[in-house]
Amino acid sequence: MNLSPAIPPVSVSTGASGTRTPYSEKVPSPAEPPQSGRSWWARLRRNLGRDSVLVAPGLLISVIAMPTLLTLFAISIATAIIWVGVLLLPLTLTIARAFGTLSRGRARAWGVPIAEAAMRPRGRGLRRLLAPTADARAWLDLLFEAVFALPIRIVTFSVSAAWFFGGLGGLSFFLWGRFLPEGGGDTVDWVAAWLTNSPVTDLGFTAEATFQFAAGLILLLTFPFVLHTMALLEIAAIRAALPPVASAAPVPPIATAAPLGHSAETSSTRTSAFAQFAGGQGWFWLASAFVGVVLVAVSWPVTAVLYGVPSIIAMLVAVAQGVALVLAVRWSTAAIGLGLAAQAASILLTADTSGLVRPVTVTSLLALVFLHLLVGLRHRWIHVVVLWSLSALVGVLGLVLPHAGGFAGALSNVITTAAIAAGAGIIGVVGSLFITGRRQLAVERELSAAELAKRQELEERNRIAQELHDVVAHSMSVISVQATTAKYRLPGLDERSLGEFDSMASSARKALTEMRGLLAILRGGHDADLAPQPTVDDVPALVDVTRGSGAAVDLDFPADPVELSPTASLTAFRVVQESLSNALRHAAGAPVTVALAFVGEFVEINVTNGPAEAAAASRTTPQNRLGGGFGLRGMRERVEALGGSLRVGPTSIGGFEVRATLPAD
């Protein structure tokens, strides 16, 4: 069996002298003068174009997607009883996936590294037709594109368009402002009256045009930043709601499970769509913000109109209820405190209202229900118990307040509120346990897949070890035996030849010893040799052996003992060893310089060879001079693992240089 690796494509580096040198691995060329980066204006123009392409068509896409998906979904549900909807629902989900794919593509074009969602295996026949209904990613895309996308894109487009056209209108006001009808005072008149606390007076068209021009200029100058903020808002929504979906294939190992709502770091880029929905925070943020906004829009006018609460105070209570829902996604204590404060304020403000539900109003009841549900889903059960107990206590205290309604109705209201809130909290806790169980099951499956992969890796390593033993170790043994018995088989050899054979035999025995240790490691056994590894102090001996092959090697080595950590010492030796091997293979006959010196808390290793004397032969038979390309990569991995740096590349005179910097400790 031929175990030699395939030779990778050869990259040709050109030195400063114009010499073209082939290498088996891409290496950096000599440093070039750094190019100046983009100017601030260039980056601003680029961001302006990128943000415009993202925000401008978003509203149009959602205007098409939302009615299309809602209509198809409603028809599918309504006609499911006559089986028409069963066939129409997969089409609806497929269209939703298409809109979701479009949104992910727009996010990637903007610059977000969001992967594309993988399709589930469709099977055959009827299973292929109904496959979209079992795809969790399709349902999530439907939910986002049909419910969440349009409100978000209305905000981003409206703010951006109003800001831009407001700026243009202000700059061009002196052209069209004269045609506006008279009366009521201009904007500058009202601003001047408000600042000076005086009656409104007509300052004239010139003052108004100047004010509008200044305001328009400010709007246009700040427009790129406002547009970028709107783009970031849309990108945040896409990243939260449209993560890539996973296939059902086994995945690599995963770390221990994180608490519910905090994504666990895995070594895999694939997680289940269910885990993304249940374990990630994105959908919780979106859902809580959506419910909070809807709650503010309903609670504010209801509290102000039906219960006679001042509009500003009603707005503050409604906003507090909505913000509490958003805080519940992550900060349970703050959410509980703000939600209970809003509940108590609502009870106090509506205590003198008769003929309506009290002390807990309908909007407060809805806010409490969603708050219990979110706290139960996102946090430990004790938080739900605390929230329910305190909310029930606030409701009971509301019974002792003077009120216009009957006590029996108020008591029924409090009991009903406590029961519904308790039910929502229980649903949240049960849902949290279910989601946690599903996530733990996914973790166990991934750990099982990891163990299986590890066993397969060990089996492959054993196979590789066996092949190495059969091929490499056998050949090295033959070399060792031939070199050792040469003086007996070939009488009449001079002392120099005998020394060469002894050196060959010694190198072969050393290589066999290291090979046996490597084979023991590959087999995963615990019987690997515990002999000392080479250290930096063995570099002079390594250079002497290299000189014995006929190479001209100059060594600049410190006279004092070199104090390095064991790992750094071994790495320094391996760097010199591999560099000398590369010089002998790729630049036979070229002089080599090895230098080792301390610079502060680091040790620098520099191995440089000049131009190869056999350059002509190198150009004619390059395939015999190229290795597998693993030496330089191995050196880089060793050095960077210790926090050092490695620079390799051609020199200005046509040679090659390896410069490594290692921490001494």
mmCIF file of N, CA, C and O in Angstrom, residues 6-71:
data_model
loop_
_atom_site.group_PDB
_atom_site.id
_atom_site.type_symbol
_atom_site.label_atom_id
_atom_site.label_comp_id
_atom_site.label_asym_id
_atom_site.label_seq_id
_atom_site.Cartn_x
_atom_site.Cartn_y
_atom_site.Cartn_z
ATOM 1 N N ALA A 6 -0.527 12.779 -1.307
ATOM 2 C CA ALA A 6 -0.549 13.459 -2.595
ATOM 3 C C ALA A 6 0.114 14.811 -2.474
ATOM 4 O O ALA A 6 -0.093 15.539 -1.513
ATOM 5 N N ILE A 7 0.936 15.165 -3.445
ATOM 6 C CA ILE A 7 1.645 16.441 -3.417
ATOM 7 C C ILE A 7 0.674 17.556 -3.737
ATOM 8 O O ILE A 7 0.000 17.534 -4.759
ATOM 9 N N PRO A 8 0.545 18.535 -2.869
ATOM 10 C CA PRO A 8 -0.386 19.629 -3.125
ATOM 11 C C PRO A 8 0.107 20.503 -4.242
ATOM 12 O O PRO A 8 1.256 20.423 -4.656
ATOM 13 N N PRO A 9 -0.763 21.359 -4.761
ATOM 14 C CA PRO A 9 -0.333 22.256 -5.819
ATOM 15 C C PRO A 9 0.839 23.096 -5.374
ATOM 16 O O PRO A 9 0.906 23.578 -4.252
ATOM 17 N N VAL A 10 1.785 23.279 -6.269
ATOM 18 C CA VAL A 10 3.006 24.004 -5.961
ATOM 19 C C VAL A 10 2.767 25.484 -6.144
ATOM 20 O O VAL A 10 2.234 25.920 -7.159
ATOM 21 N N SER A 11 3.148 26.254 -5.138
ATOM 22 C CA SER A 11 3.089 27.696 -5.261
ATOM 23 C C SER A 11 4.486 28.200 -5.521
ATOM 24 O O SER A 11 5.453 27.715 -4.951
ATOM 25 N N VAL A 12 4.602 29.158 -6.381
ATOM 26 C CA VAL A 12 5.896 29.690 -6.776
ATOM 27 C C VAL A 12 6.045 31.066 -6.187
ATOM 28 O O VAL A 12 5.244 31.954 -6.449
ATOM 29 N N SER A 13 7.056 31.241 -5.336
ATOM 30 C CA SER A 13 7.333 32.527 -4.733
ATOM 31 C C SER A 13 8.475 33.181 -5.470
ATOM 32 O O SER A 13 9.414 32.516 -5.911
ATOM 33 N N THR A 14 8.397 34.461 -5.612
ATOM 34 C CA THR A 14 9.413 35.219 -6.320
ATOM 35 C C THR A 14 10.125 36.123 -5.347
ATOM 36 O O THR A 14 9.503 36.952 -4.692
ATOM 37 N N GLY A 15 11.410 35.942 -5.199
ATOM 38 C CA GLY A 15 12.187 36.773 -4.307
ATOM 39 C C GLY A 15 12.464 38.122 -4.924
ATOM 40 O O GLY A 15 12.135 38.415 -6.070
ATOM 41 N N ALA A 16 13.146 38.947 -4.143
ATOM 42 C CA ALA A 16 13.449 40.293 -4.611
ATOM 43 C C ALA A 16 14.403 40.275 -5.777
ATOM 44 O O ALA A 16 14.414 41.169 -6.613
ATOM 45 N N SER A 17 15.199 39.218 -5.877
ATOM 46 C CA SER A 17 16.152 39.133 -6.978
ATOM 47 C C SER A 17 15.554 38.566 -8.233
ATOM 48 O O SER A 17 16.214 38.425 -9.251
ATOM 49 N N GLY A 18 14.287 38.183 -8.159
ATOM 50 C CA GLY A 18 13.618 37.636 -9.330
ATOM 51 C C GLY A 18 13.725 36.141 -9.434
ATOM 52 O O GLY A 18 13.235 35.545 -10.376
ATOM 53 N N THR A 19 14.403 35.470 -8.497
ATOM 54 C CA THR A 19 14.542 34.019 -8.544
ATOM 55 C C THR A 19 13.224 33.359 -8.188
ATOM 56 O O THR A 19 12.624 33.673 -7.167
ATOM 57 N N ARG A 20 12.769 32.451 -9.004
ATOM 58 C CA ARG A 20 11.525 31.733 -8.763
ATOM 59 C C ARG A 20 11.860 30.444 -8.030
ATOM 60 O O ARG A 20 12.627 29.623 -8.522
ATOM 61 N N THR A 21 11.287 30.262 -6.846
ATOM 62 C CA THR A 21 11.604 29.116 -6.012
ATOM 63 C C THR A 21 10.350 28.325 -5.739
ATOM 64 O O THR A 21 9.389 28.873 -5.191
ATOM 65 N N PRO A 22 10.286 27.043 -6.119
ATOM 66 C CA PRO A 22 9.095 26.237 -5.845
ATOM 67 C C PRO A 22 9.093 25.737 -4.407
ATOM 68 O O PRO A 22 10.109 25.323 -3.875
ATOM 69 N N TYR A 23 7.906 25.759 -3.821
ATOM 70 C CA TYR A 23 7.734 25.214 -2.483
ATOM 71 C C TYR A 23 6.468 24.378 -2.473
ATOM 72 O O TYR A 23 5.542 24.599 -3.242
ATOM 73 N N SER A 24 6.445 23.413 -1.543
ATOM 74 C CA SER A 24 5.287 22.535 -1.461
ATOM 75 C C SER A 24 4.153 23.139 -0.665
ATOM 76 O O SER A 24 3.097 22.572 -0.570
ATOM 77 N N GLU A 25 4.379 24.281 -0.055
ATOM 78 C CA GLU A 25 3.337 24.935 0.738
ATOM 79 C C GLU A 25 3.386 26.420 0.473
ATOM 80 O O GLU A 25 4.457 26.981 0.271
ATOM 81 N N LYS A 26 2.240 27.050 0.432
ATOM 82 C CA LYS A 26 2.210 28.490 0.235
ATOM 83 C C LYS A 26 2.846 29.183 1.437
ATOM 84 O O LYS A 26 2.448 28.976 2.569
ATOM 85 N N VAL A 27 3.811 29.983 1.179
ATOM 86 C CA VAL A 27 4.503 30.701 2.236
ATOM 87 C C VAL A 27 4.437 32.170 1.917
ATOM 88 O O VAL A 27 4.347 32.569 0.758
ATOM 89 N N PRO A 28 4.486 33.029 2.920
ATOM 90 C CA PRO A 28 4.397 34.460 2.657
ATOM 91 C C PRO A 28 5.629 34.982 1.965
ATOM 92 O O PRO A 28 6.742 34.572 2.255
ATOM 93 N N SER A 29 5.438 35.879 1.041
ATOM 94 C CA SER A 29 6.532 36.537 0.370
ATOM 95 C C SER A 29 7.106 37.600 1.283
ATOM 96 O O SER A 29 6.547 37.901 2.333
ATOM 97 N N PRO A 30 8.249 38.182 0.936
ATOM 98 C CA PRO A 30 8.789 39.257 1.759
ATOM 99 C C PRO A 30 7.775 40.366 1.955
ATOM 100 O O PRO A 30 6.942 40.639 1.095
ATOM 101 N N ALA A 31 7.856 40.983 3.110
ATOM 102 C CA ALA A 31 6.859 42.001 3.468
ATOM 103 C C ALA A 31 6.849 43.126 2.464
ATOM 104 O O ALA A 31 7.889 43.593 2.016
ATOM 105 N N GLU A 32 5.646 43.534 2.069
ATOM 106 C CA GLU A 32 5.476 44.648 1.156
ATOM 107 C C GLU A 32 5.009 45.861 1.935
ATOM 108 O O GLU A 32 4.457 45.743 3.027
ATOM 109 N N PRO A 33 5.206 47.036 1.402
ATOM 110 C CA PRO A 33 4.729 48.232 2.098
ATOM 111 C C PRO A 33 3.233 48.156 2.307
ATOM 112 O O PRO A 33 2.481 47.799 1.395
ATOM 113 N N PRO A 34 2.745 48.419 3.508
ATOM 114 C CA PRO A 34 1.299 48.331 3.770
ATOM 115 C C PRO A 34 0.526 49.338 2.948
ATOM 116 O O PRO A 34 0.966 50.464 2.742
ATOM 117 N N GLN A 35 -0.621 48.888 2.478
ATOM 118 C CA GLN A 35 -1.484 49.771 1.710
ATOM 119 C C GLN A 35 -2.349 50.588 2.655
ATOM 120 O O GLN A 35 -2.799 50.112 3.691
ATOM 121 N N SER A 36 -2.551 51.798 2.303
ATOM 122 C CA SER A 36 -3.389 52.665 3.137
ATOM 123 C C SER A 36 -4.829 52.194 3.074
ATOM 124 O O SER A 36 -5.325 51.807 2.025
ATOM 125 N N GLY A 37 -5.514 52.194 4.230
ATOM 126 C CA GLY A 37 -6.894 51.743 4.278
ATOM 127 C C GLY A 37 -7.850 52.748 3.656
ATOM 128 O O GLY A 37 -7.460 53.839 3.220
ATOM 129 N N ARG A 38 -9.099 52.350 3.640
ATOM 130 C CA ARG A 38 -10.100 53.237 3.072
ATOM 131 C C ARG A 38 -10.256 54.475 3.943
ATOM 132 O O ARG A 38 -10.133 54.419 5.160
ATOM 133 N N SER A 39 -10.536 55.562 3.305
ATOM 134 C CA SER A 39 -10.761 56.795 4.039
ATOM 135 C C SER A 39 -12.102 56.719 4.757
ATOM 136 O O SER A 39 -12.945 55.862 4.491
ATOM 137 N N TRP A 40 -12.298 57.665 5.695
ATOM 138 C CA TRP A 40 -13.544 57.696 6.441
ATOM 139 C C TRP A 40 -14.722 57.934 5.518
ATOM 140 O O TRP A 40 -15.782 57.323 5.681
ATOM 141 N N TRP A 41 -14.557 58.791 4.523
ATOM 142 C CA TRP A 41 -15.648 59.076 3.582
ATOM 143 C C TRP A 41 -15.952 57.861 2.712
ATOM 144 O O TRP A 41 -17.111 57.599 2.391
ATOM 145 N N ALA A 42 -14.898 57.117 2.333
ATOM 146 C CA ALA A 42 -15.126 55.919 1.520
ATOM 147 C C ALA A 42 -15.920 54.879 2.305
ATOM 148 O O ALA A 42 -16.848 54.254 1.780
ATOM 149 N N ARG A 43 -15.566 54.682 3.571
ATOM 150 C CA ARG A 43 -16.321 53.734 4.396
ATOM 151 C C ARG A 43 -17.757 54.216 4.610
ATOM 152 O O ARG A 43 -18.692 53.416 4.633
ATOM 153 N N LEU A 44 -17.912 55.529 4.773
ATOM 154 C CA LEU A 44 -19.260 56.068 4.958
ATOM 155 C C LEU A 44 -20.121 55.833 3.725
ATOM 156 O O LEU A 44 -21.286 55.425 3.834
ATOM 157 N N ARG A 45 -19.554 56.068 2.538
ATOM 158 C CA ARG A 45 -20.316 55.829 1.297
ATOM 159 C C ARG A 45 -20.644 54.349 1.130
ATOM 160 O O ARG A 45 -21.750 53.998 0.699
ATOM 161 N N ARG A 46 -19.683 53.507 1.476
ATOM 162 C CA ARG A 46 -19.938 52.070 1.350
ATOM 163 C C ARG A 46 -21.063 51.635 2.282
ATOM 164 O O ARG A 46 -21.983 50.902 1.878
ATOM 165 N N ASN A 47 -21.022 52.073 3.528
ATOM 166 C CA ASN A 47 -22.069 51.705 4.470
ATOM 167 C C ASN A 47 -23.418 52.283 4.064
ATOM 168 O O ASN A 47 -24.459 51.648 4.254
ATOM 169 N N LEU A 48 -23.391 53.495 3.500
ATOM 170 C CA LEU A 48 -24.636 54.108 3.073
ATOM 171 C C LEU A 48 -25.299 53.285 1.972
ATOM 172 O O LEU A 48 -26.505 53.029 2.004
ATOM 173 N N GLY A 49 -24.512 52.851 0.992
ATOM 174 C CA GLY A 49 -25.069 52.026 -0.072
ATOM 175 C C GLY A 49 -25.525 50.674 0.426
ATOM 176 O O GLY A 49 -26.600 50.176 0.055
ATOM 177 N N ARG A 50 -24.735 50.056 1.302
ATOM 178 C CA ARG A 50 -25.093 48.745 1.826
ATOM 179 C C ARG A 50 -26.361 48.809 2.668
ATOM 180 O O ARG A 50 -27.251 47.957 2.535
ATOM 181 N N ASP A 51 -26.459 49.816 3.530
ATOM 182 C CA ASP A 51 -27.653 49.946 4.370
ATOM 183 C C ASP A 51 -28.889 50.275 3.547
ATOM 184 O O ASP A 51 -29.984 49.794 3.842
ATOM 185 N N SER A 52 -28.723 51.092 2.500
ATOM 186 C CA SER A 52 -29.870 51.436 1.652
ATOM 187 C C SER A 52 -30.406 50.209 0.933
ATOM 188 O O SER A 52 -31.624 50.007 0.842
ATOM 189 N N VAL A 53 -29.504 49.369 0.433
ATOM 190 C CA VAL A 53 -29.938 48.154 -0.269
ATOM 191 C C VAL A 53 -30.663 47.206 0.682
ATOM 192 O O VAL A 53 -31.568 46.473 0.268
ATOM 193 N N LEU A 54 -30.301 47.232 1.954
ATOM 194 C CA LEU A 54 -30.975 46.363 2.915
ATOM 195 C C LEU A 54 -32.334 46.914 3.331
ATOM 196 O O LEU A 54 -33.330 46.188 3.358
ATOM 197 N N VAL A 55 -32.406 48.207 3.665
ATOM 198 C CA VAL A 55 -33.625 48.776 4.254
ATOM 199 C C VAL A 55 -34.678 49.089 3.195
ATOM 200 O O VAL A 55 -35.868 48.838 3.405
ATOM 201 N N ALA A 56 -34.251 49.629 2.050
ATOM 202 C CA ALA A 56 -35.220 50.131 1.075
ATOM 203 C C ALA A 56 -36.185 49.058 0.566
ATOM 204 O O ALA A 56 -37.408 49.262 0.601
ATOM 205 N N PRO A 57 -35.715 47.890 0.094
ATOM 206 C CA PRO A 57 -36.685 46.913 -0.431
ATOM 207 C C PRO A 57 -37.341 46.056 0.636
ATOM 208 O O PRO A 57 -38.228 45.259 0.318
ATOM 209 N N GLY A 58 -36.931 46.191 1.901
ATOM 210 C CA GLY A 58 -37.474 45.318 2.937
ATOM 211 C C GLY A 58 -38.968 45.471 3.119
ATOM 212 O O GLY A 58 -39.694 44.477 3.252
ATOM 213 N N LEU A 59 -39.461 46.719 3.122
ATOM 214 C CA LEU A 59 -40.889 46.939 3.313
ATOM 215 C C LEU A 59 -41.699 46.344 2.170
ATOM 216 O O LEU A 59 -42.745 45.723 2.387
ATOM 217 N N LEU A 60 -41.220 46.512 0.946
ATOM 218 C CA LEU A 60 -41.944 45.954 -0.205
ATOM 219 C C LEU A 60 -42.009 44.432 -0.124
ATOM 220 O O LEU A 60 -43.057 43.829 -0.408
ATOM 221 N N ILE A 61 -40.908 43.808 0.288
ATOM 222 C CA ILE A 61 -40.900 42.350 0.411
ATOM 223 C C ILE A 61 -41.914 41.897 1.457
ATOM 224 O O ILE A 61 -42.672 40.941 1.243
ATOM 225 N N SER A 62 -41.958 42.588 2.605
ATOM 226 C CA SER A 62 -42.904 42.197 3.657
ATOM 227 C C SER A 62 -44.344 42.484 3.264
ATOM 228 O O SER A 62 -45.255 41.736 3.642
ATOM 229 N N VAL A 63 -44.571 43.565 2.509
ATOM 230 C CA VAL A 63 -45.929 43.858 2.038
ATOM 231 C C VAL A 63 -46.430 42.744 1.123
ATOM 232 O O VAL A 63 -47.636 42.440 1.093
ATOM 233 N N ILE A 64 -45.541 42.124 0.399
ATOM 234 C CA ILE A 64 -45.924 40.985 -0.452
ATOM 235 C C ILE A 64 -46.025 39.709 0.370
ATOM 236 O O ILE A 64 -46.950 38.909 0.208
ATOM 237 N N ALA A 65 -45.061 39.497 1.271
ATOM 238 C CA ALA A 65 -44.983 38.233 1.999
ATOM 239 C C ALA A 65 -46.110 38.076 3.011
ATOM 240 O O ALA A 65 -46.739 37.015 3.086
ATOM 241 N N MET A 66 -46.367 39.110 3.801
ATOM 242 C CA MET A 66 -47.322 38.965 4.903
ATOM 243 C C MET A 66 -48.735 38.614 4.426
ATOM 244 O O MET A 66 -49.311 37.609 4.889
ATOM 245 N N PRO A 67 -49.356 39.371 3.497
ATOM 246 C CA PRO A 67 -50.709 38.973 3.075
ATOM 247 C C PRO A 67 -50.726 37.640 2.344
ATOM 248 O O PRO A 67 -51.684 36.874 2.468
ATOM 249 N N THR A 68 -49.666 37.365 1.582
ATOM 250 C CA THR A 68 -49.622 36.091 0.864
ATOM 251 C C THR A 68 -49.603 34.919 1.827
ATOM 252 O O THR A 68 -50.395 33.968 1.705
ATOM 253 N N LEU A 69 -48.723 34.977 2.807
ATOM 254 C CA LEU A 69 -48.582 33.862 3.742
ATOM 255 C C LEU A 69 -49.792 33.744 4.658
ATOM 256 O O LEU A 69 -50.269 32.626 4.919
ATOM 257 N N LEU A 70 -50.297 34.872 5.158
ATOM 258 C CA LEU A 70 -51.465 34.801 6.033
ATOM 259 C C LEU A 70 -52.686 34.279 5.293
ATOM 260 O O LEU A 70 -53.471 33.484 5.840
ATOM 261 N N THR A 71 -52.857 34.710 4.048
ATOM 262 C CA THR A 71 -54.003 34.233 3.269
ATOM 263 C C THR A 71 -53.902 32.736 3.004
ATOM 264 O O THR A 71 -54.871 31.986 3.205
#
